[in-house]
CSV table of C-alpha atoms in Angstrom, one decimal:
chain,number,residue,atom,x,y,z
M,515,HIS,CA,-48.8,160.0,104.6
M,516,CYS,CA,-49.0,156.5,102.3
M,517,MET,CA,-46.8,153.9,101.6
M,518,MET,CA,-47.1,151.7,98.4
M,519,LYS,CA,-45.5,148.9,97.8
M,520,LEU,CA,-44.9,147.5,94.1
M,521,LEU,CA,-46.1,143.6,94.5
M,522,GLY,CA,-45.6,143.4,90.7
M,523,GLY,CA,-44.6,144.5,87.3
M,524,GLN,CA,-43.9,148.0,86.2
M,525,LEU,CA,-45.4,151.0,87.3
M,526,ASP,CA,-44.5,154.5,86.6
M,527,GLU,CA,-44.7,157.7,89.4
M,528,HIS,CA,-45.8,160.8,88.2
M,529,LEU,CA,-44.3,164.1,91.0
M,530,TYR,CA,-46.1,167.4,89.8
M,531,ALA,CA,-46.2,170.3,91.9
M,532,TRP,CA,-48.6,171.8,93.4
M,533,PRO,CA,-51.1,173.9,91.2
M,534,ASP,CA,-50.6,177.7,91.5
M,535,HIS,CA,-54.3,178.5,92.3
M,536,GLY,CA,-53.6,182.1,93.1
M,537,CYS,CA,-53.0,181.9,89.1
M,538,SER,CA,-56.8,184.4,87.0
M,539,GLU,CA,-55.9,180.9,84.3
M,540,ALA,CA,-56.0,178.0,84.1
M,541,LYS,CA,-52.8,175.8,83.4
M,542,GLY,CA,-51.5,172.5,83.3
M,543,LEU,CA,-49.8,170.6,86.0
M,544,SER,CA,-45.9,171.3,86.4
M,545,LEU,CA,-44.0,167.9,86.6
M,546,ARG,CA,-41.0,167.9,88.6
M,547,ARG,CA,-40.2,164.4,87.5
M,548,THR,CA,-41.4,160.4,86.6
M,549,ALA,CA,-39.5,157.3,88.0
M,550,SER,CA,-40.3,153.6,87.0
M,551,LEU,CA,-40.9,151.2,90.0
M,552,LYS,CA,-40.7,147.7,89.2
M,553,ALA,CA,-41.8,144.3,91.9
M,554,ASN,CA,-40.7,145.1,95.3
M,555,SER,CA,-40.1,148.4,95.3
M,556,VAL,CA,-41.3,151.5,97.9
M,557,ALA,CA,-42.9,154.4,97.4
M,558,TYR,CA,-43.8,157.3,100.7
M,559,MET,CA,-45.7,160.1,99.0
M,560,HIS,CA,-47.6,163.9,100.9
M,561,ASP,CA,-49.5,166.4,100.8
M,562,LYS,CA,-45.9,168.4,101.4
M,563,ILE,CA,-43.6,166.8,98.8
M,564,GLY,CA,-46.9,167.4,95.6
M,565,LEU,CA,-49.1,165.8,93.5
M,566,HIS,CA,-48.3,162.1,92.0
M,567,ARG,CA,-50.0,160.0,89.6
M,568,ILE,CA,-49.1,156.1,89.2
M,569,ALA,CA,-49.6,154.6,85.9
M,570,ASN,CA,-48.6,151.6,84.2
M,571,PRO,CA,-47.2,151.5,81.8
M,572,SER,CA,-47.7,148.8,79.8
M,573,MET,CA,-50.9,148.0,77.6
M,574,SER,CA,-50.3,144.3,77.9
M,575,GLU,CA,-48.7,143.3,82.1
M,576,LYS,CA,-50.5,143.1,84.6
M,577,ALA,CA,-49.1,145.3,87.5
M,578,VAL,CA,-50.0,145.0,91.6
M,579,SER,CA,-49.0,147.3,94.1
M,580,LEU,CA,-50.4,147.7,97.9
M,581,HIS,CA,-51.3,151.7,99.3
M,582,LEU,CA,-51.2,152.3,103.2
M,583,TYR,CA,-52.8,155.9,103.9
M,584,SER,CA,-52.3,157.0,107.5
M,585,PRO,CA,-54.4,158.7,108.5
M,586,PRO,CA,-57.2,157.1,106.5
M,587,TYR,CA,-59.3,158.2,104.5
M,588,GLU,CA,-62.5,158.5,103.1
M,589,MET,CA,-62.7,161.4,99.9
M,590,CYS,CA,-59.9,162.4,98.3
M,591,LYS,CA,-59.0,165.7,95.3
M,592,THR,CA,-58.1,164.8,92.0
M,593,PHE,CA,-56.1,166.7,89.5
M,594,ASP,CA,-57.4,167.1,85.6
M,595,GLU,CA,-53.6,167.5,84.6
M,596,THR,CA,-54.7,169.8,82.0
M,597,THR,CA,-56.0,172.1,83.6
M,598,GLY,CA,-54.8,171.7,86.9
M,599,THR,CA,-58.5,172.0,88.5
M,600,ALA,CA,-59.8,169.4,91.0
M,601,GLU,CA,-62.8,167.9,92.3
M,602,MET,CA,-63.4,165.6,95.3
M,603,SER,CA,-63.2,161.7,95.0
M,604,ARG,CA,-64.4,159.5,97.2
């Protein structure tokens, strides 16, 4: 579980479907939706919902967010958007 609060600025959340690893060819991640989060917004994420990417859409304005993970973790998977392949990250 991941709970996130945007403390300042603006962030975009991109929600993707889990890649189909039963397929023999690499395919990009399938975008389900994009949401804009503004200051004081709260978001929730769980593996059952899908994958997500958080990005600051501004090249000049800063954004600050607080992420709480339960249970805490030491490693996670990061995905390549264009191929859907994953690797473990610390």
